[in-house]
XYZ file of C-alpha atoms in Angstrom:
436
model
C 11.127 77.722 52.113
C 10.821 78.225 48.389
C 13.910 77.391 46.158
C 13.767 80.941 45.343
C 14.900 81.690 48.925
C 17.283 79.403 48.991
C 18.946 80.753 46.283
C 18.250 84.426 46.457
C 18.820 84.626 50.371
C 22.897 85.143 49.866
C 22.542 87.148 46.745
C 20.161 89.825 47.863
C 20.835 93.422 47.396
C 22.782 95.010 50.365
C 19.567 97.701 51.000
C 17.471 94.643 51.136
C 19.687 92.460 53.395
C 19.661 95.167 56.040
C 15.817 94.525 56.890
C 16.596 91.546 59.197
C 12.981 91.169 60.222
C 11.802 90.234 56.836
C 11.971 86.896 55.466
C 13.623 86.115 52.182
C 10.386 85.872 50.424
C 9.206 88.922 51.855
C 12.457 90.953 51.031
C 12.295 89.657 47.449
C 8.878 90.725 47.063
C 9.670 94.248 48.344
C 12.475 94.228 46.163
C 10.738 93.575 43.368
C 8.221 96.656 43.984
C 10.633 98.887 45.080
C 14.080 98.150 43.993
C 16.097 99.959 41.418
C 16.537 98.449 38.167
C 19.733 96.654 39.211
C 18.208 95.105 42.313
C 15.149 94.077 40.949
C 16.905 92.440 37.941
C 19.076 90.306 40.068
C 15.863 88.924 41.553
C 14.144 88.306 38.372
C 17.542 86.694 36.852
C 17.608 84.397 40.435
C 13.572 83.632 39.962
C 14.139 82.211 36.305
C 17.092 80.036 37.239
C 15.458 78.731 40.286
C 12.022 78.046 38.345
C 10.028 79.166 41.591
C 6.610 80.759 40.736
C 5.742 81.935 43.981
C 6.430 85.477 43.406
C 4.698 85.704 40.045
C 1.622 88.135 41.281
C 4.906 90.502 42.168
C 6.353 90.151 38.972
C 2.956 90.975 37.102
C 2.497 93.963 39.306
C 6.292 95.133 38.453
C 5.271 94.622 34.741
C 2.250 96.581 34.837
C 3.727 99.496 36.707
C 6.993 99.829 35.152
C 8.238 102.263 32.170
C 11.687 100.565 32.483
C 12.289 98.265 29.333
C 14.878 96.138 30.635
C 12.969 95.512 33.463
C 9.578 94.701 31.470
C 11.722 92.428 29.122
C 13.234 90.476 31.632
C 9.770 89.836 33.497
C 7.977 88.689 29.923
C 11.156 86.650 28.969
C 10.712 84.814 32.404
C 6.917 84.523 31.788
C 7.498 83.316 28.264
C 9.921 80.508 29.480
C 7.460 79.773 31.909
C 4.335 79.754 29.532
C 2.625 82.092 31.815
C 0.001 83.686 30.685
C -0.812 86.411 33.268
C 0.831 89.100 31.255
C -0.913 88.786 28.161
C -3.741 91.594 28.956
C -1.328 94.346 30.029
C 0.900 93.466 27.227
C -1.796 93.808 24.495
C -2.765 96.983 26.293
C 0.790 97.884 25.827
C 0.319 96.989 21.900
C -2.683 99.465 21.588
C -0.459 102.754 22.015
C 1.436 102.820 18.797
C 3.381 105.296 19.567
C 4.986 103.701 22.695
C 8.477 103.220 23.402
C 9.682 100.364 20.902
C 11.727 99.055 23.693
C 8.755 98.072 25.495
C 6.463 97.317 22.577
C 8.889 94.690 21.241
C 9.355 92.270 24.401
C 5.626 92.691 24.360
C 5.647 91.339 20.784
C 7.914 88.501 21.693
C 5.912 87.400 24.744
C 2.750 87.241 23.069
C 3.959 84.913 20.535
C 5.833 83.091 22.819
C 2.405 82.294 24.362
C 0.402 81.689 21.269
C -1.715 84.723 22.069
C -5.020 84.202 19.876
C -5.815 87.847 20.498
C -2.349 89.105 19.367
C -2.744 88.568 15.553
C -4.798 91.704 14.986
C -2.376 94.179 17.228
C 0.577 92.835 15.638
C -0.707 93.554 12.006
C -1.066 96.871 12.721
C 2.665 97.154 13.351
C 3.335 96.079 9.951
C 3.813 99.713 8.708
C 5.564 101.073 11.258
C 8.939 101.657 11.103
C 11.528 98.852 10.535
C 12.153 97.771 14.165
C 8.693 97.521 14.940
C 7.686 96.109 11.860
C 10.524 93.607 11.772
C 9.358 92.661 15.505
C 5.617 92.278 14.371
C 6.651 89.746 11.259
C 8.705 87.280 13.566
C 6.149 87.477 15.958
C 3.227 86.841 13.393
C 5.433 83.831 12.366
C 5.916 82.843 15.935
C 2.149 82.581 16.364
C 1.307 80.754 13.881
C -1.915 81.821 12.538
C -2.450 81.009 8.740
C -4.632 84.157 8.581
C -1.928 86.264 8.997
C -0.212 85.284 5.761
C -2.698 87.300 3.650
C -0.954 90.722 5.611
C 2.776 89.482 5.125
C 2.473 88.248 1.490
C 0.665 91.293 0.638
C 3.579 93.219 1.799
C 5.834 90.766 0.049
C 4.379 92.518 -3.120
C 4.469 95.894 -1.979
C 7.095 97.629 -4.339
C 7.173 100.543 -1.779
C 7.373 98.373 1.332
C 10.816 98.792 3.068
C 13.256 96.869 1.546
C 15.059 95.774 4.404
C 11.957 93.800 5.934
C 11.553 91.571 2.721
C 13.723 89.194 3.927
C 11.806 88.656 7.254
C 8.743 88.322 5.032
C 9.970 85.473 3.077
C 11.166 83.791 6.255
C 7.824 84.209 8.003
C 5.718 82.676 5.134
C 7.917 79.983 5.000
C 7.567 79.439 9.064
C 3.703 79.852 8.396
C 3.989 77.370 5.477
C 1.721 79.715 3.988
C 0.537 77.979 0.338
C -0.551 81.036 -1.587
C 2.720 82.328 -1.010
C 4.640 79.516 -3.168
C 4.285 81.360 -6.709
C 5.897 84.417 -5.046
C 8.630 82.676 -3.515
C 9.226 81.055 -6.575
C 9.652 84.295 -8.828
C 12.238 85.383 -6.308
C 14.230 81.964 -6.107
C 14.116 81.743 -10.156
C 15.113 85.449 -10.641
C 19.133 85.765 -11.084
C 18.786 89.759 -10.414
C 17.175 89.258 -7.142
C 19.316 89.913 -3.972
C 21.529 86.535 -3.134
C 19.696 86.809 0.711
C 16.330 86.866 -0.534
C 16.936 84.079 -3.131
C 18.272 82.288 -0.267
C 15.385 82.878 2.118
C 12.972 82.077 -0.027
C 14.411 78.814 -0.947
C 14.534 77.930 2.559
C 10.647 79.128 3.012
C 9.624 77.105 0.021
C 11.657 73.995 1.752
C 9.527 74.829 4.790
C 6.072 74.760 2.650
C 7.002 71.490 0.896
C 5.393 72.427 -2.194
C 6.199 70.044 -5.194
C 5.506 73.289 -7.517
C 8.730 74.441 -6.243
C 11.198 71.641 -6.890
C 11.994 72.801 -10.255
C 13.279 76.280 -9.391
C 14.908 74.722 -6.209
C 16.686 71.934 -8.591
C 17.381 74.751 -10.842
C 19.436 76.482 -8.127
C 21.979 73.740 -7.747
C 23.635 75.356 -11.105
C 24.310 78.553 -9.341
C 27.638 79.870 -8.852
C 27.156 80.994 -5.422
C 27.888 78.165 -3.349
C 25.586 79.708 -0.514
C 22.624 79.684 -3.085
C 23.508 75.949 -3.658
C 23.801 75.342 0.460
C 20.387 76.696 0.949
C 18.780 74.716 -1.910
C 20.043 71.460 -0.843
C 18.525 72.257 2.771
C 15.412 73.005 1.350
C 14.903 69.723 -0.141
C 14.672 68.346 2.925
C 11.215 69.435 3.013
C 10.231 67.578 0.118
C 9.281 63.589 -0.114
C 12.206 61.753 -0.504
C 11.649 60.066 -3.703
C 11.415 63.447 -5.353
C 14.778 64.568 -4.211
C 16.965 61.963 -3.041
C 18.899 61.924 -6.507
C 19.383 65.814 -6.137
C 20.705 65.190 -2.461
C 23.318 62.713 -3.745
C 24.635 64.746 -6.510
C 24.656 67.827 -3.829
C 26.755 65.343 -1.872
C 29.380 65.620 -4.920
C 29.813 69.276 -4.735
C 32.977 70.768 -4.470
C 31.624 73.176 -1.353
C 31.646 71.853 1.745
C 28.691 73.860 3.130
C 26.672 72.102 0.381
C 27.473 68.812 0.933
C 26.990 69.410 4.867
C 23.240 70.536 3.746
C 22.865 67.951 1.613
C 24.152 65.289 4.108
C 21.645 66.736 6.867
C 18.815 66.742 4.415
C 19.243 63.114 3.951
C 18.631 62.190 7.809
C 15.370 60.151 7.049
C 14.750 56.480 7.969
C 13.329 56.126 4.178
C 17.197 57.205 2.700
C 18.555 53.500 2.567
C 19.729 54.099 -0.973
C 22.194 56.920 0.399
C 23.612 54.529 2.581
C 26.666 53.730 0.788
C 27.378 57.398 -0.385
C 27.071 58.849 3.276
C 29.317 55.993 4.366
C 31.970 57.013 1.974
C 31.531 60.613 3.061
C 31.846 59.628 6.816
C 34.926 58.040 6.027
C 36.651 60.309 3.653
C 35.171 63.613 3.039
C 37.835 66.056 3.351
C 35.708 68.664 5.516
C 34.967 67.839 9.181
C 31.685 69.220 9.195
C 30.496 67.205 6.337
C 31.990 63.818 7.760
C 30.021 64.678 11.516
C 26.640 65.308 9.276
C 26.824 62.110 7.161
C 27.355 59.793 10.835
C 24.222 61.933 12.191
C 22.447 60.827 8.969
C 23.636 57.343 9.119
C 22.102 56.856 12.460
C 18.906 58.632 11.502
C 18.851 55.922 8.802
C 19.190 53.213 11.269
C 19.357 50.434 8.772
C 21.814 47.227 9.282
C 24.320 48.425 7.320
C 24.443 52.084 8.463
C 24.367 50.787 12.030
C 27.156 48.499 11.507
C 29.340 51.453 10.100
C 28.832 53.341 12.963
C 29.885 50.536 15.461
C 33.014 49.980 13.231
C 33.582 53.778 13.576
C 33.057 53.971 17.066
C 35.593 50.991 17.837
C 38.080 52.497 15.331
C 41.343 53.469 17.592
C 42.893 54.773 14.223
C 39.722 57.098 13.818
C 39.886 60.310 15.495
C 37.801 60.774 19.017
C 35.549 63.302 17.379
C 34.325 60.814 14.754
C 34.210 58.150 17.268
C 32.040 60.056 19.674
C 29.681 61.093 17.436
C 29.094 57.614 16.037
C 28.790 56.409 19.836
C 25.923 59.407 20.159
C 24.227 58.515 16.686
C 24.236 54.373 17.936
C 22.970 55.425 21.833
C 20.104 57.682 19.835
C 18.947 55.045 17.387
C 19.977 51.743 18.265
C 20.923 51.704 22.207
C 20.291 48.134 22.960
C 21.832 46.860 19.815
C 25.061 48.823 20.490
C 25.955 47.938 24.270
C 27.892 44.815 22.992
C 30.050 47.680 20.795
C 30.214 49.521 24.219
C 31.513 46.689 26.403
C 34.114 46.159 23.698
C 35.427 49.594 23.687
C 35.314 49.888 27.498
C 37.349 46.647 27.974
C 39.916 47.480 25.317
C 40.255 51.306 26.540
C 40.405 50.367 30.342
C 43.746 50.094 31.081
C 45.145 52.681 27.995
C 46.846 55.749 29.950
C 44.921 58.019 27.672
C 41.396 57.765 28.828
C 39.776 60.210 26.391
C 37.370 57.543 24.737
C 36.419 56.279 28.189
C 35.564 59.378 29.560
C 33.224 60.407 26.669
C 31.647 57.035 26.313
C 31.033 57.497 30.046
C 29.465 60.895 29.633
C 27.290 59.923 26.727
C 26.035 56.578 28.991
C 25.361 58.643 32.173
C 22.591 60.626 30.289
C 21.211 57.616 28.620
C 18.142 55.654 29.943
C 18.557 52.106 29.085
C 18.061 48.382 30.423
C 21.736 46.500 30.624
C 23.751 49.284 31.945
C 24.192 48.001 35.386
C 27.654 46.501 35.135
C 28.629 49.381 32.932
C 27.947 51.666 35.524
C 29.307 49.548 38.178
C 32.667 49.253 36.346
C 32.679 53.068 36.177
C 32.253 53.609 39.740
C 35.316 51.416 40.244
C 37.611 53.766 37.811
C 40.577 55.275 39.256
C 39.712 58.217 37.129
C 37.651 60.813 39.164
C 35.554 62.118 36.092
C 34.654 58.435 35.135
C 33.647 57.950 38.633
C 31.376 60.623 38.623
C 29.733 59.495 35.292
C 28.963 56.646 36.868
C 27.505 57.855 39.607
C 25.102 60.065 37.608
C 23.960 56.827 35.175
C 23.148 55.186 38.482
C 20.851 57.765 39.576
C 19.174 58.192 36.314
C 18.699 54.584 35.772
C 17.863 54.004 39.357
C 20.207 51.062 39.641
C 19.477 49.784 43.483
C 21.923 47.228 42.746
C 24.586 49.574 43.072
C 23.447 51.220 46.187
C 25.967 49.698 48.563
C 29.071 50.408 46.124
C 27.640 54.200 45.812
C 27.689 54.066 49.666
C 31.316 53.111 49.759
C 31.916 56.368 47.464
C 29.915 58.210 49.575
C 31.677 57.666 52.868
C 35.477 56.719 51.610
C 36.159 58.387 47.952
C 39.338 60.549 48.484
C 37.947 62.965 46.410
C 35.094 65.752 47.878
C 33.324 66.161 44.820
C 32.675 62.185 44.422
C 31.602 61.958 47.911
C 29.186 64.711 47.713
C 27.886 63.443 44.274
C 27.677 59.730 45.809
C 26.089 61.078 48.736
C 23.180 62.555 46.550
C 22.945 59.645 44.392
C 22.725 57.020 47.353
C 19.793 59.023 49.087
C 17.965 59.249 45.461
C 18.467 55.092 45.270
């Protein structure tokens, strides 16, 4: 029996359940082909959740036959998620009708972009001069498709003074996504024009950051002098796309900006291994910045830099009982991502210190983070978690034991499966025992 039938057997529409002679797969198949909208959407949702592909032929036939936008979109969304190309031909045929229902055409565009259909570029470009809804979807889909050849048509519309003003921002973003070098001078003009709409200047800055052409640096640096804090924030974020040697000083200066969004964007842009010159200011921001999001971003960037001073600070922060748990957990997350082996000593010290405390919050987030880590040397920590009086910590211990395939804990897991007072732990332990 397929995973879909197990999930769907109890959830099929009532009309389908009455056909008692049919298997669950057959009932689902008939529902897809003959059911009403709500029934069909329910089956598609369950198939998407289960990942079962046994009914893909029926899904394709459903898409080919339907004029229902919701059903078509649901099928194409499932196919896009599963990277199934079966509907490509039909989707392209739908795009050949420029007068079709936008509610059907837009899902086709997004699906073709998701599967990177080489044949879709020309049909999509044909919609650039349609109404705003279809044109916007075409712009976004061409960007997602990633073909440099589409940049020329997009840039031509950006330069066209008669083109829909409401679509110019989408064009800017699309040119950045494509990293379309011929658009650099046009994007610089938008950024540098104080009379241009704020959103367009922001999006042009973002696009220049994605392209990463050094010609844009003077205009982006100039943007740091703007009174509008959002413009400064976009400028800081854009600098992440350039060589660090060209922008590190500007990003350090942005960390001193009076606006938190600017500081946060600058901290995020410094999340690079070669940003060692910025460790001291990032540690300062992680300790003292008045805004939570700036402190958290600084912690993440210190982890990404990963040099001795930054890692030492993160271990110190994780072990600091006077520091808020939000920052302690973020420090642990950065350590486990960038230096898991070198951080187990700090983890053991925290577990030992926190073990007998009434407030188990630190132990719980530590166990949760470790349960998702595949790393040598975790066996004794997970054994201790399995012995915790805390239900949540025992569950995380079980999940970590399973992920790391810790056969040495099999007997302890069996004891929990047979005798733990909580049913949820017994169920989880039984699954882990069978997997070890």
